[in-house]
Structure formats: structure tokens, C-alpha cells
Coordinates of C-alpha atoms and ligand atoms in Angstrom, one line a residue:
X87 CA -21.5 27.2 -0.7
X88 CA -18.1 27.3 -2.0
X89 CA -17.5 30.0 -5.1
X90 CA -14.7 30.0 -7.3
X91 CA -13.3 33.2 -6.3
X92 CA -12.7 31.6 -2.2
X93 CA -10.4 28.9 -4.2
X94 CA -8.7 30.7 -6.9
X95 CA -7.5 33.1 -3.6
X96 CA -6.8 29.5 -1.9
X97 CA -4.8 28.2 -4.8
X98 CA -2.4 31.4 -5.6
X99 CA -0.9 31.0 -2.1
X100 CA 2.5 30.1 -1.9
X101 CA 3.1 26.7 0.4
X102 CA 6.2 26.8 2.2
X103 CA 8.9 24.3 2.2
X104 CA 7.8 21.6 4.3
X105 CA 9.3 20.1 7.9
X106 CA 8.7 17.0 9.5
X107 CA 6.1 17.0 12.4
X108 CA 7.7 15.5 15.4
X109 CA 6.3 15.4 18.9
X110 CA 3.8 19.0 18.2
X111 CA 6.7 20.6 16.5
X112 CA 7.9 21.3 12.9
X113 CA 11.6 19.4 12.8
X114 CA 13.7 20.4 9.9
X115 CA 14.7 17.2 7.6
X116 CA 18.7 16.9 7.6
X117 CA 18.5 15.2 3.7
X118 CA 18.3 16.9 0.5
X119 CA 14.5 18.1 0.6
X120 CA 12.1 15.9 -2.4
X121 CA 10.5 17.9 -4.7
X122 CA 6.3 18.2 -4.9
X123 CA 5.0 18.7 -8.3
X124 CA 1.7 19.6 -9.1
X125 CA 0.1 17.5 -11.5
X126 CA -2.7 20.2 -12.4
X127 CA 0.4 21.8 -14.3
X128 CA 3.6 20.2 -13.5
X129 CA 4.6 23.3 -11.6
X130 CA 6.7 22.8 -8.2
X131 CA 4.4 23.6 -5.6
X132 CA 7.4 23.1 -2.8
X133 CA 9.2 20.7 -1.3
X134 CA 8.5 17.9 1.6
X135 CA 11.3 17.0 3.9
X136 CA 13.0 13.6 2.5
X137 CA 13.1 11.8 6.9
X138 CA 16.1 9.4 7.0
X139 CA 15.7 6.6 9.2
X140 CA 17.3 8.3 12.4
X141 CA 14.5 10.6 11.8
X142 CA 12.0 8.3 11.4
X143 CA 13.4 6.6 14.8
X144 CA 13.4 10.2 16.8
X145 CA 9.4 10.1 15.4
X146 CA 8.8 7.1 16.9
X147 CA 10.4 7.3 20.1
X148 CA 8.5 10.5 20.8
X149 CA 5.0 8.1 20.3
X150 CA 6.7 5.8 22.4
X151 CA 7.5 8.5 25.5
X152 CA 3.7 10.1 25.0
X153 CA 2.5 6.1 25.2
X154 CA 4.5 5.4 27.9
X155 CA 3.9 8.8 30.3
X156 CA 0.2 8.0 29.5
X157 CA -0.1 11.5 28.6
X158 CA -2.9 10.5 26.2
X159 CA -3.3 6.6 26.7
X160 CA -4.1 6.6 30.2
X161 CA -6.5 9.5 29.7
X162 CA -10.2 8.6 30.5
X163 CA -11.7 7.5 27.2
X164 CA -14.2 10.4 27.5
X165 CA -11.4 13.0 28.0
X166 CA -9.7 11.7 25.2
X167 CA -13.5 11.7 23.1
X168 CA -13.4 15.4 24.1
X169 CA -10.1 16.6 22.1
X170 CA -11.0 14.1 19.5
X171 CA -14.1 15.8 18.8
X172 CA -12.2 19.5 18.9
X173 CA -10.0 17.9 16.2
X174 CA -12.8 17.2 13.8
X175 CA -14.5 20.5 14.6
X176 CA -10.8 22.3 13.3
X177 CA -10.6 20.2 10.5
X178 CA -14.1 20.8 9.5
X179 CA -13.4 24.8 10.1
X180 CA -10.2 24.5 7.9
X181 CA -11.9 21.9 5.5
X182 CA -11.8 24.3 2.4
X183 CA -8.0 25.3 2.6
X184 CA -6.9 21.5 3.8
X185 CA -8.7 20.6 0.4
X186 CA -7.3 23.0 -1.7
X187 CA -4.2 22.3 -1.1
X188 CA -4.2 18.7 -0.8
X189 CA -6.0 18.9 -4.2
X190 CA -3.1 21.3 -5.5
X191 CA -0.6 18.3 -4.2
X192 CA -2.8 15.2 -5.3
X193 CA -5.2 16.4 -8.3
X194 CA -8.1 15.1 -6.7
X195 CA -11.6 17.1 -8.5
X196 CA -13.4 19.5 -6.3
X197 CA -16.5 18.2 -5.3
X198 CA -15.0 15.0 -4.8
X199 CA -12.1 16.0 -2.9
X200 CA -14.4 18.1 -0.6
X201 CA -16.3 15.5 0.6
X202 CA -14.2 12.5 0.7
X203 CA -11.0 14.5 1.9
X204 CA -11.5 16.8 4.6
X205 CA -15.3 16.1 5.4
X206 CA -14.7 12.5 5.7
X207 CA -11.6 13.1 8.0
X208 CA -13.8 14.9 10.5
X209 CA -16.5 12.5 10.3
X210 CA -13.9 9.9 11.0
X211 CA -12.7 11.4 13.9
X212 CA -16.3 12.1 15.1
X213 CA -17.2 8.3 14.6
X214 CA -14.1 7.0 17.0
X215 CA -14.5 9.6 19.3
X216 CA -17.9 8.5 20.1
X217 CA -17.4 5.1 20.1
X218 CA -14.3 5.3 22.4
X219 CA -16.3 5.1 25.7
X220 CA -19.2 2.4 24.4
X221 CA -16.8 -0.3 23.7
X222 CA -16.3 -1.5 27.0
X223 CA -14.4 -5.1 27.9
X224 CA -16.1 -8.5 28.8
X225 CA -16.7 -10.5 31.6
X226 CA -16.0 -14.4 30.4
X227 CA -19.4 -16.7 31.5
X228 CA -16.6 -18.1 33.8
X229 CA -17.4 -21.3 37.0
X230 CA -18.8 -19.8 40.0
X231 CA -15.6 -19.3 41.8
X232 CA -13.1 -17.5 39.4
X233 CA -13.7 -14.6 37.2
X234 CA -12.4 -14.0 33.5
X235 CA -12.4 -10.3 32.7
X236 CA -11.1 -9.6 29.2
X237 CA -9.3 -6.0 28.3
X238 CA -9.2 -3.9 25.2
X239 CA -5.5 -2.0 25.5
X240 CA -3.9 0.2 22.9
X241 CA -1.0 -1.7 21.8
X242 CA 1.3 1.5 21.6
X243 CA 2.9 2.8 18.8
X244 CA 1.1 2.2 15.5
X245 CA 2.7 3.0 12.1
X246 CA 0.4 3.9 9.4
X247 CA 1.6 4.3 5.9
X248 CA -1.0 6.3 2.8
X249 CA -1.4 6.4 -0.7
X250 CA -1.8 9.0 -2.3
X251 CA -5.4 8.9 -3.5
X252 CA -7.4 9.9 -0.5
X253 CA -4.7 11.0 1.6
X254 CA -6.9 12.4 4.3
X255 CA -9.8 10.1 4.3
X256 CA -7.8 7.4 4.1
X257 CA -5.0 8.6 7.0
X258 CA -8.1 9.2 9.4
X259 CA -9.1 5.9 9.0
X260 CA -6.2 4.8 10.9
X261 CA -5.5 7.5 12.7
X262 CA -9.2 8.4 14.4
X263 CA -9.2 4.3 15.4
X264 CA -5.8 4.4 16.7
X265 CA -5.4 7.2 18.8
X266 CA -9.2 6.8 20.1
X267 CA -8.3 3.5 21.1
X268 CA -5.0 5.0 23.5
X269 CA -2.2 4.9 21.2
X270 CA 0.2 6.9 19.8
X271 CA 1.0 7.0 16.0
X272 CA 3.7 7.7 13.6
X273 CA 2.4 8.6 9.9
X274 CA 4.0 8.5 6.9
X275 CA 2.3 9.9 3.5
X276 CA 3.0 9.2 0.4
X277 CA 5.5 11.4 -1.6
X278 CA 3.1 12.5 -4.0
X279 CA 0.4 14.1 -1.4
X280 CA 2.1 14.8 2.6
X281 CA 1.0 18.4 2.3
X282 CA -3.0 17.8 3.6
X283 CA -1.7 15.2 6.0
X284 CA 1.2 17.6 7.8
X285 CA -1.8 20.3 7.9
X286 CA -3.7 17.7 9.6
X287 CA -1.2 16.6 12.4
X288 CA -0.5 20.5 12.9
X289 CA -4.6 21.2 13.4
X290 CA -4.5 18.6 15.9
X291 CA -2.0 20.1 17.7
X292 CA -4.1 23.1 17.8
X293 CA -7.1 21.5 18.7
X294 CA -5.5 20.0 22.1
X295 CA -4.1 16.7 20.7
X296 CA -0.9 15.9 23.6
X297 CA 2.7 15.8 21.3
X298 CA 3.9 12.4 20.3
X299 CA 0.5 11.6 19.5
X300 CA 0.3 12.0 16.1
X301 CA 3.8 12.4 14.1
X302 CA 4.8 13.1 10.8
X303 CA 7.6 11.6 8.4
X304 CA 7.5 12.4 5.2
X305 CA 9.8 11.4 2.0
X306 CA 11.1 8.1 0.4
X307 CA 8.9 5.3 1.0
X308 CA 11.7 3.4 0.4
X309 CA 14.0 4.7 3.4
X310 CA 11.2 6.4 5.5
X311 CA 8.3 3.4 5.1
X312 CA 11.2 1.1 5.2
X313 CA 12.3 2.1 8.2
X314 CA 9.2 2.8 10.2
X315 CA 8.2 -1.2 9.1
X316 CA 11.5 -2.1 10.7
X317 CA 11.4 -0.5 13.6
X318 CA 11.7 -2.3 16.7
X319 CA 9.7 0.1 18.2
X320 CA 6.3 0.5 16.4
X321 CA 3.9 -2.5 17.7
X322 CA 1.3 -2.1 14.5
X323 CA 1.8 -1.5 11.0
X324 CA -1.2 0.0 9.1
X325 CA -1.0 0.4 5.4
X326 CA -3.1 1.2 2.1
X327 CA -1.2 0.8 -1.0
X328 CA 0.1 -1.5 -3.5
X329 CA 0.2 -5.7 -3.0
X330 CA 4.0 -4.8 -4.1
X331 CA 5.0 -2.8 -1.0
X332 CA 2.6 -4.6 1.2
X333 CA 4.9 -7.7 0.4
X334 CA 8.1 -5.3 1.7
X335 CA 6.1 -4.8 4.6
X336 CA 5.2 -8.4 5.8
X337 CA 9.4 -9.3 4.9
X338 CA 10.2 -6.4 7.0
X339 CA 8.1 -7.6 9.8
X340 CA 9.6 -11.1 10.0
X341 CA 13.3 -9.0 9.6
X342 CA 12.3 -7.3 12.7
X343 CA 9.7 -7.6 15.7
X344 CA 7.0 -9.6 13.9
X345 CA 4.8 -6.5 14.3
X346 CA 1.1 -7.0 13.4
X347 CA 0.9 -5.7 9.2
X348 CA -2.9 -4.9 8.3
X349 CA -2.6 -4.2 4.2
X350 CA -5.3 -2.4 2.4
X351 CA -4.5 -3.3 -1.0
X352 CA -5.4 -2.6 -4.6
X353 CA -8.6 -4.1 -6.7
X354 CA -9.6 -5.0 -10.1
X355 CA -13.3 -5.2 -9.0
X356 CA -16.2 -6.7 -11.1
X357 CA -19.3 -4.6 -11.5
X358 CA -22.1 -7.0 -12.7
X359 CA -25.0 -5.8 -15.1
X360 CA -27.5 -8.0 -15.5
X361 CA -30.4 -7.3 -18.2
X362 CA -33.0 -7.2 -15.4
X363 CA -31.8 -4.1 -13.6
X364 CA -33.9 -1.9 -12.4
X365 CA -32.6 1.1 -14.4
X366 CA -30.1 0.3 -17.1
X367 CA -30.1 4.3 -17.2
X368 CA -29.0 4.8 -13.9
X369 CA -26.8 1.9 -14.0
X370 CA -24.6 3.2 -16.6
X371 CA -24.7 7.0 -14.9
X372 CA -23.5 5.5 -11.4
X373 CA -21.1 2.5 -13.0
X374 CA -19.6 5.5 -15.3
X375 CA -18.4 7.4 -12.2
X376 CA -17.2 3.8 -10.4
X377 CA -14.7 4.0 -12.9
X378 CA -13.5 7.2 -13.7
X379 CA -14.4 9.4 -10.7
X380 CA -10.8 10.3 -9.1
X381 CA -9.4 9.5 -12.8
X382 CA -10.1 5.8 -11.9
X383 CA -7.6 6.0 -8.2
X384 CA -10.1 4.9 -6.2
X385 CA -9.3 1.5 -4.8
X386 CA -12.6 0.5 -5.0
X387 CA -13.2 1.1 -8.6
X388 CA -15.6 -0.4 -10.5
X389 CA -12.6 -1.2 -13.3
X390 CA -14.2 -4.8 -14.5
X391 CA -17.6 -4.7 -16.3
X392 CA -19.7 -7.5 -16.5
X393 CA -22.6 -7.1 -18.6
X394 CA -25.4 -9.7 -20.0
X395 CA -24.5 -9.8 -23.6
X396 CA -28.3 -8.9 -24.6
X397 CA -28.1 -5.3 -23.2
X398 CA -23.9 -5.4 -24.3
X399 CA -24.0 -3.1 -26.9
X400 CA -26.3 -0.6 -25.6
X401 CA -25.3 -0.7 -22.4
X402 CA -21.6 0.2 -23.5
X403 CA -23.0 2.8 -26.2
X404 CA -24.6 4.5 -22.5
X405 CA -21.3 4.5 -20.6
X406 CA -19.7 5.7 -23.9
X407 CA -21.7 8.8 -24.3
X408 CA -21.3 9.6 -20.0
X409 CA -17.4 8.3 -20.4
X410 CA -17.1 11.5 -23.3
X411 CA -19.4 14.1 -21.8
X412 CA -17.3 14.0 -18.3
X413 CA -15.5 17.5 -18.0
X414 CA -12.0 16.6 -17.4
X415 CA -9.3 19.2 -16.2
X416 CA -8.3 22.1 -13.7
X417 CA -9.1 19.7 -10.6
X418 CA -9.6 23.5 -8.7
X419 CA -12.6 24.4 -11.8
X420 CA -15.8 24.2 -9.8
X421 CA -17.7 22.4 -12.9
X422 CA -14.8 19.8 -13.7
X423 CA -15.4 16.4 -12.5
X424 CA -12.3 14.1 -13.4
X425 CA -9.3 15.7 -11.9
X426 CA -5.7 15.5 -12.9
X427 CA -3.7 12.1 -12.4
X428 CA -1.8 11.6 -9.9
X429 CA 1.4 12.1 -11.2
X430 CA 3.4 11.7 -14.6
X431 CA 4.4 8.5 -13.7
X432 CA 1.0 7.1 -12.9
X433 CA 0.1 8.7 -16.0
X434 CA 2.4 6.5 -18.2
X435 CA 1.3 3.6 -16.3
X436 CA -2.0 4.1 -17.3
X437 CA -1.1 4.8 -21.2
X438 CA 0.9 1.4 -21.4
X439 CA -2.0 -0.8 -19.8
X440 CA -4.2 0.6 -22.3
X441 CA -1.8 0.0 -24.9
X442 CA -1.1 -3.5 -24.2
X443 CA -4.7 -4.0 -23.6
X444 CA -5.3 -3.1 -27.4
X445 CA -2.7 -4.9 -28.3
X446 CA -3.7 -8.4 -26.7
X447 CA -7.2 -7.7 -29.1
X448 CA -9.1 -5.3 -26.6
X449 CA -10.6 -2.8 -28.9
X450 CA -10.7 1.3 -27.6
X451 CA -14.3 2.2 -27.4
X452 CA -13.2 6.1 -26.6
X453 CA -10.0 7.7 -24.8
X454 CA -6.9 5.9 -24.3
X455 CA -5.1 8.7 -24.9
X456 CA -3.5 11.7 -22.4
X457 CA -5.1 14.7 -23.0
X458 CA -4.6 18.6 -22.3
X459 CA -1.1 18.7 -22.6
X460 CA -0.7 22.4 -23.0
X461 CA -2.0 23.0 -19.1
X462 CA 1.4 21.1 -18.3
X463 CA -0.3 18.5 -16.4
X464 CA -1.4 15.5 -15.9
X465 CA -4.4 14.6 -17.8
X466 CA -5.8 11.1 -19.3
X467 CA -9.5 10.3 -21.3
X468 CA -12.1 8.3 -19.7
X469 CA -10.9 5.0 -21.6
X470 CA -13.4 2.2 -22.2
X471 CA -11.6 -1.0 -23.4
X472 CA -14.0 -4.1 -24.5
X473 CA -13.7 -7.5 -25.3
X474 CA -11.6 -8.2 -22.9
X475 CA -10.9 -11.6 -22.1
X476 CA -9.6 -13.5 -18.7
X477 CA -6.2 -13.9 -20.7
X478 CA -5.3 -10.4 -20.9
X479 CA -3.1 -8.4 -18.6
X480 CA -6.2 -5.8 -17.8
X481 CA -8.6 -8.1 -17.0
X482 CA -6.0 -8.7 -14.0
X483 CA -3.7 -5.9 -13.5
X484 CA -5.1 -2.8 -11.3
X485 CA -4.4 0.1 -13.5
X486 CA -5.4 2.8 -10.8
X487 CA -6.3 5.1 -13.3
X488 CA -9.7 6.2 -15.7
X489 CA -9.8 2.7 -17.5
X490 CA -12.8 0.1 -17.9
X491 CA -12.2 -3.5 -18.9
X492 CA -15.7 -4.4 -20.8
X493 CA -16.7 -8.1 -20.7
X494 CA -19.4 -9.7 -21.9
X495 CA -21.4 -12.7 -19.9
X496 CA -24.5 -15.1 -20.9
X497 CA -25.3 -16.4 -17.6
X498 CA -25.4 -15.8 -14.2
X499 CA -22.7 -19.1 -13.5
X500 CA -20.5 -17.6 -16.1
X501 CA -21.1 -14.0 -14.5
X502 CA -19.8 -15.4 -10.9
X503 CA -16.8 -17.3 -12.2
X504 CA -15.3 -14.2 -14.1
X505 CA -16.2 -12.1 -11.5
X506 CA -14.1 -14.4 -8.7
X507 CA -11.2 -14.6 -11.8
X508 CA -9.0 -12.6 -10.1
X509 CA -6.4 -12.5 -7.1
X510 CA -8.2 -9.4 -5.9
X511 CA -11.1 -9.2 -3.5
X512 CA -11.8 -5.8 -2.3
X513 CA -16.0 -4.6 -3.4
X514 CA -18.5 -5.5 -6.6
X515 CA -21.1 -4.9 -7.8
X516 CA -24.5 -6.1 -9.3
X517 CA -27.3 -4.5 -11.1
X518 CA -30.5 -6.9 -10.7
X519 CA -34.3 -6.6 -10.0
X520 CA -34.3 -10.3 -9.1
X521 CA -34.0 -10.3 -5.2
X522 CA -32.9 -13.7 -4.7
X523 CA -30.4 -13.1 -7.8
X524 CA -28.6 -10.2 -5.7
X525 CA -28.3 -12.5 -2.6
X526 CA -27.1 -15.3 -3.9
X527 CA -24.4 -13.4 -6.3
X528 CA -23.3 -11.4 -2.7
X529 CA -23.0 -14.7 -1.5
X530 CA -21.5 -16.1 -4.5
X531 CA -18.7 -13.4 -5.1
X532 CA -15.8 -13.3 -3.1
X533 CA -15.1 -9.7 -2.5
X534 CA -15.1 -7.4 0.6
X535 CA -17.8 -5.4 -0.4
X536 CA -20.5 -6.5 -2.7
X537 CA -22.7 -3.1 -3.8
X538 CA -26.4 -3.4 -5.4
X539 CA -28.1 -1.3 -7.9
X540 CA -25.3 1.1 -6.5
X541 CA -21.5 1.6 -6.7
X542 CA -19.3 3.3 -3.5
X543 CA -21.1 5.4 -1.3
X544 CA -18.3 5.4 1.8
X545 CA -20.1 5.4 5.8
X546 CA -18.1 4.6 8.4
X547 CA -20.6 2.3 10.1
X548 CA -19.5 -0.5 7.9
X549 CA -16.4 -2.5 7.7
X550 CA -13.9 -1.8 4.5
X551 CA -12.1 -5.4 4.1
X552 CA -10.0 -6.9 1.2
X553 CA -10.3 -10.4 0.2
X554 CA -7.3 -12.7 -1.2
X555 CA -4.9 -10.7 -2.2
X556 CA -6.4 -7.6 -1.6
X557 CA -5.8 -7.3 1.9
X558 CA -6.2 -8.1 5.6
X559 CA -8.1 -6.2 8.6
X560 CA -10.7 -3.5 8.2
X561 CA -10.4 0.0 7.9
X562 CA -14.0 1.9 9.3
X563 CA -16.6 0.6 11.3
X564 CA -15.9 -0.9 15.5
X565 CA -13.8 -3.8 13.5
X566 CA -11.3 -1.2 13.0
X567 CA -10.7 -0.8 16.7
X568 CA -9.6 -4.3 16.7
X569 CA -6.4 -4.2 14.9
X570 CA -5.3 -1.2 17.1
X571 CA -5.9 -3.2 20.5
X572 CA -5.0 -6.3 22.1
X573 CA -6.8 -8.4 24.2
X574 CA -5.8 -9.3 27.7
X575 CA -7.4 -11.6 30.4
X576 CA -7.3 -11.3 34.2
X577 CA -8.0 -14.3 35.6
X578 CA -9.2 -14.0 39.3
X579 CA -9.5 -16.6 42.0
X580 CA -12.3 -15.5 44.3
Ligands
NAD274 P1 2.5 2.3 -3.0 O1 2.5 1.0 -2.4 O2 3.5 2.6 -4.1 O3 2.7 3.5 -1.9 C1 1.9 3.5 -0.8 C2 2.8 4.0 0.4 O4 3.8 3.1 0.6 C3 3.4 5.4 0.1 O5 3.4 6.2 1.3 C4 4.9 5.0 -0.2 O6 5.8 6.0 0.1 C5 5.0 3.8 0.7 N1 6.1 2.9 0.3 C6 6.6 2.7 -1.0 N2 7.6 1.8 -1.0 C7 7.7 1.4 0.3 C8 8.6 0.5 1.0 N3 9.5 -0.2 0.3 N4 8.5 0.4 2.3 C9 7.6 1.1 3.0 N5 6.8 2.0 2.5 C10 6.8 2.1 1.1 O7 1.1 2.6 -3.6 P2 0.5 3.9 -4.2 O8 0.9 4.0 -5.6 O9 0.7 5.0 -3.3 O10 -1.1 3.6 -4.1 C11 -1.8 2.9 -5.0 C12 -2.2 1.6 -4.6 O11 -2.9 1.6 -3.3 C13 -3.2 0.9 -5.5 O12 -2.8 -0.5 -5.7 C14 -4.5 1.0 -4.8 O13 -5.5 0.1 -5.1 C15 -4.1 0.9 -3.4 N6 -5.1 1.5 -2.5 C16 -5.8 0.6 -1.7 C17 -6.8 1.1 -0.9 C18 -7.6 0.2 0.0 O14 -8.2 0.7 0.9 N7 -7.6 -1.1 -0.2 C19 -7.1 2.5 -0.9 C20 -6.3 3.3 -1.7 C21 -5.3 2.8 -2.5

């Protein structure tokens, strides 16, 4: 059990100016280092190295000499389950520092942060490393005569780029498949939270991981992303972030070696309440922290409600009353549980959606407003925003941040065409009694994950996949293996 007094010692520590992580070694950065503010009071916490693209280059040619050697790739998948499992066993060991201080760079809330960042790292890289050596090839139902074997190979060097969010959870999803699978990687974080992600490349280190393995870059995505999408060298770009950059990505791909680009994109995902759920209590509790849990940067947050007009107004009196009795602040308080946002410029993000929302006709049911300015940081009010219609920006627009879009439906045709309204397809939701209802609106709605009388609840043993516009590829699960492989077939003569 965690106390207070283990963080607060955690949280006074002074974090050191920060190198790049190159080939099991710190490498100083040769630009003018970036700033990292802490958004739980706007205090500088330290400073990341800025990597320019040479850098970026010397990153990637260090996977590319650990692929080639076969220092790591052409270990036996069982050695290489062995150091994989030491790695989650450190990170699990260092799980409450790695969280503090990834919380003290991302404003991420405790308990959340806890489980989701460093506990879900280790599980990740428990899940690959056992499923390394149980994923073996084929052999094709080929004529008597010939035979058809088919190979899984690491393609080489992956590139993986992360938001800022759920830095670790989300940078073990790619890394724990990647390097399980034989290849070496080259990370890059995202400005506004490298510091849990360098701790992690260092801990593998420690824990036996071979340099050039796992490398890296931080800074600009606009110089260091940029230049680790262009590289001729890096065989598979994996990213989470916004459609925006994942646009840059696919352009820089065609500019350069047409490497394969798997985008984990953002959401604007419909959480359905019909009157006949089981619990219209429970509904609102868990639908309440779909939204707002993480201040709303979840990519899978529940940030479109859909709600049978006969239970409307009771239903949004319910999330009203949880949306006002959350505790929001000090992200490092063990009873907050909305954390700081990201960063200043997320926050005014966040206050002009809402703004715009009200003035399209949405009406502010409570919040829209930044709070707890004195701390110095970042800090916005569970905002609940209703009648919203299809025409307005936030039925559309991902705001990433603690803001519900409430609109009303009368049946369960109208519920399924606003729910598909959107370019987005990443998860939904749907609170019914009515078994065949549930199947036929999971069938019905066109979204990678389709929840029911639940919201979230992240396990690696199943696939995390955007629709339309919200991505391509899965991140968790043995589908995740497949973007970091390719197939090859021997085809014998006998
Ligand atoms: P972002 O696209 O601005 O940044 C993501 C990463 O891309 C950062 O590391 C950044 O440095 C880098 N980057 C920025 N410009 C780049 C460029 N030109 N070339 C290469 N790299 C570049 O997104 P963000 O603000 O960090 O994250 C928020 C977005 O991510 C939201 O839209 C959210 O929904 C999405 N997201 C999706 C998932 C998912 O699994 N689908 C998970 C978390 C977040």
C-alpha cells in the first residue's frame, strides 16, 4: 500500500537534465536542451535533450547494428522471453518512482497513473514475453511433393512515436511486441512526458536488455518524429497520436522508403444509454469516469453521450452531481482523482471547444471553466455540455480533455446513426438489459471496441483497433505481433 509520505519524498527529488539514450548509454543532445514543465504547478521540473536528426540517425543505426549482429534478434525466442520477463520484474520493482515522476512530467492522478502506467508496462512486457515462443510458423496444406513453410521474421528497426497521455502503457505496447518479436526499436516520446519513458529504456538496460535494442530520442516532434519517419533506415513506423501528425507520417513514408505506418489515432466515441439498462446508477458512475478520468486524455473516452430522451434529464442530473463531486487537483494527493492537464496549451484547447460549443447553442450543465489557478497549474472542471447537435464542432472534434457532448436519442435507429456520425472509430459503448439490443448495436456501430454495461477496462488479451479515421493495426493482443513481422515462404521441392 502506497502512503503519502513514500511520494511526497518521491516528488521533492530533483530530476536531472536529461540525455538521449543511445545504444545502453546516456548521449548528451548537441541542441539547445527543451524545457519540461510541470503542469501540477507550472514549475520547471528539467529539461529533455532537443535530438536533431543526425542524432536521431546515430539512434537508429545503433538498432540497425544490434539487428544486424543478431545480438538480440537471432537470440532463441525463449532466451529472449527470459530478459523480457527480468524487464518487467524491474519495472514492476521501480513502479512507484517511474510513476511519480512520469506523473510529475504528465499530470496523470495517482491511482490511475499507478495502474495504467508502470503496472501496465510490466504486464505488457510479461504478455509478449510469453507469447514469443507459442507463436510458431505454418506449414501450407501444400501437393504431396513440395512443401510451403511460412516464417514470422522481425522486420528490423521499428520506430515508435507516443503521446503524452499514457506514455508508458502506451510505449510498451509497442515496444514489448516489437522487441519480443526480434527487432530492434528506436522511441520517441512526446515533449510533454520523455522522462518515465528514458527511465524505462535505462531499466532495461539494467535488467539485461542487449544496447541498440531499445533507444531513446527525445525533443521536437517536428525534427526528431520527422526525421525518424523519414529515415531510410527504420522498416516500421508505430504511432499513437493525433489524425494531424499521423497524416505527416503516411506523406513522410511515401517521401522516403514506403515504410509500413500503423496510426493509433484520436476518438470522439459514442457511449449509448438506453432506458432499459441494467443500472442507470451505475451507468452514470462508470460513464462519469469514461469522460473525465485522466481529465478526459484518454483516447478512448467516452466524450459523446447518447441517452434515450425518457431517462435524459435524470440521467444528466446523475452525471452532473458525480461530474461536481470528482476531487480535482495535486495529481500526487492520494484522494484526488482528476489530475492536472496536460499542459497549458491543451488546457486552452479545451476552454475554446467548450466555448464554441456554447456558442453554437450547447448549453454548460457545470464546469467549462479552468480551475485552481493559484497552484500555478493546469487545471480544468469536469464540463458537461448538452444539446448538442450533429452540426456542432464538438459533436465532431476530439477535445482530449474533461468534456461531455450530451445528446439526446428516441430510438434505437436514430441511436446507431448518431453514434456512426463521425470520422472516428476507435470504442462505444451501450447500456441495455435487452441481449439481442447489445448484439445487434455491436454489430451495428462501427467502432473498434464496442463496451457493454461497462466503459474501458484495458487487458492485453484483446485487440485495441481504430476504425475510419481513427486508425490502422492493433496495438495489444497476438494481432499486435503482426505489424512488427513479416511473412516469408520457403517453398521446397521434395
Ligand atoms: P500529437 O500527434 O501532437 O503528438 C504525438 C507524438 O507525435 C508526439 O511524440 C509528438 O512529438 C510527435 N509529433 C508531432 N509532430 C510530429 C511530426 N510532424 N512528425 C513526427 N512526429 C511528430 O498528439 P498528442 O497531442 O501527443 O496526443 C493526443 C492525440 O493522441 C489525441 O488525438 C488522442 O486521441 C490520440 N491518442 C490515441 C490513442 C490510441 O490508441 N488511439 C492513445 C492515446 C492518444
Amino acid at each position: 500500500m502506497t502512503t503519502q509520505s513514500q511520494i511526497d519524498a518521491l516528488r521533492s527529488e530533483t530530476v536531472a537534465a536529461q540525455s538521449l539514450f543511445i545504444d545502453n548509454a546516456t548521449v548528451e543532445g548537441t541542441a539547445e536542451p527543451m524545457a519540461v514543465t510541470s503542469p501540477i504547478d507550472g514549475t520547471q521540473l528539467t529539461t529533455i535533450a532537443n535530438a536533431t536528426s543526425g542524432e536521431v540517425d546515430l539512434a537508429v543505426a545503433s538498432a540497425r547494428t544490434a539487428f544486424n549482429d543478431g545480438r538480440w534478434s537471432r537470440l532463441a525466442p525463449a532466451a529472449r522471453k527470459k530478459i523480457l520477463f527480468a524487464v518487467a520484474d524491474a519495472i514492476e520493482a521501480d513502479a512507484l518512482a517511474l510513476s511519480v515522476l512520469g506523473i510529475r512530467d504528465n499530470g496523470t492522478e495517482f491511482a490511475m497513473a499507478y495502474k495504467a502506467e508502470a503496472g501496465s508496462a510490466a504486464a505488457t512486457f510479461r504478455y509478449y514475453a510469453e507469447a514469443i515462443d507459442k507463436t510458431p510458423g505454418e506449414i501450407a496444406p501444400t501437393a504431396p511433393g513440395t512443401l510451403g513453410l511460412v516464417h514470422h521474421e522481425p522486420v528490423g528497426v521499428v520506430g515508435a512515436i507516443i503521446p503524452w497521455n499514457f506514455p508508458l502503457m502506451i510505449g510498451a505496447w509497442k515496444i514489448a511486441p516489437a522487441i519480443a518479436a526480434g527487432n530492434s526499436i528506436v522511441v520517441k516520446p512526446a515533449e510533454t512526458a520523455s522522462l518515465s519513458l528514458l527511465r524505462l529504456a535505462e531499466i532495461a538496460a539494467g535488467a539485461g536488455l542487449p544496447a541498440g535494442v531499445l533507444n531513446v530520442v527525445t525533443g521536437d516532434g517536428r525534427i526528431a518524429g520527422d526525421a525518424l519517419a523519414r529515415s531510410m533506415d527504420v522498416d516500421v513506423l508505430a504511432f499513437t497520436g493525433s489524425g494531424m501528425t499521423g497524416r505527416k507520417l503516411l506523406e513522410a513514408s511515401a517521401q522516403s522508403n514506403l515504410k509500413r505506418v500503423y496510426l493509433e489515432l484520436g476518438g470522439k466515441s459514442p457511449n449509448v444509454v438506453f432506458a432499459d439498462a441494467p443500472d442507470l446508477d451505475k451507468a452514470a458512475a462508470v460513464s462519469a469516469g469514461g469522460i473525465f478520468r485522466n481529465a478526459g486524455q484518454v483516447c478512448v473516452a467516452a466524450s459523446r453521450l447518447l441517452v434515450e430522451r425518457s431517462i435524459h434529464d435524470d440521467f444528466v442530473a446523475a452525471l452532473k452531481s458525480h461530474a461536481e463531486a470528482f476531487k480535482v487537483g495535486d495529481p500526487l494527493d492520494l484522494n484526488t482523482q482528476i489530475g492536472a492537464v496536460n499542459s497549458e496549451t491543451q488546457l486552452a484547447g479545451n476552454l475554446r471547444l467548450t466555448e464554441a460549443a456554447i456558442s453554437e447553442g450547447a448549453e454548460c450543465i457545470t464546469g467549462g471553466n479552468r480551475i485552481l489557478e493559484d497552484t500555478g497549474g493546469s487545471y480544468m472542471a469536469p464540463t458537461i455540455l448538452s444539446g448538442v447537435t450533429p452540426t456542432n464542432t464538438v459533436f465532431r472534434k476530439e477535445v482530449f480533455g474533461p468534456v461531455l457532448a450530451v445528446t439526446p436519442f428516441d430510438t434505437e435507429e436514430e441511436a446507431v446513426q448518431l453514434a456512426n456520425d463521425s470520422d472516428l472509430g476507435l470504442a462505444a459503448g451501450v447500456w441495455t438489459s435487452n441481449l439481442s439490443r447489445a448484439h445487434n448495436m455491436i454489430s451495428a456501430i462501427n467502432a473498434g471496441v464496442v463496451h457493454v454495461n461497462t466503459y474501458g477496462g484495458p487487458d492485453n488479451t484483446v485487440p485495441l483497433t481504430g476504425h475510419k479515421q481513427s486508425g490502422n493495426g492493433s496495438d495489444k493482443s497476438l494481432h499486435a505481433l503482426d505489424k512488427y513481422t513479416n511473412l516469408k515462404t520457403a517453398w521446397i521441392q521434395l
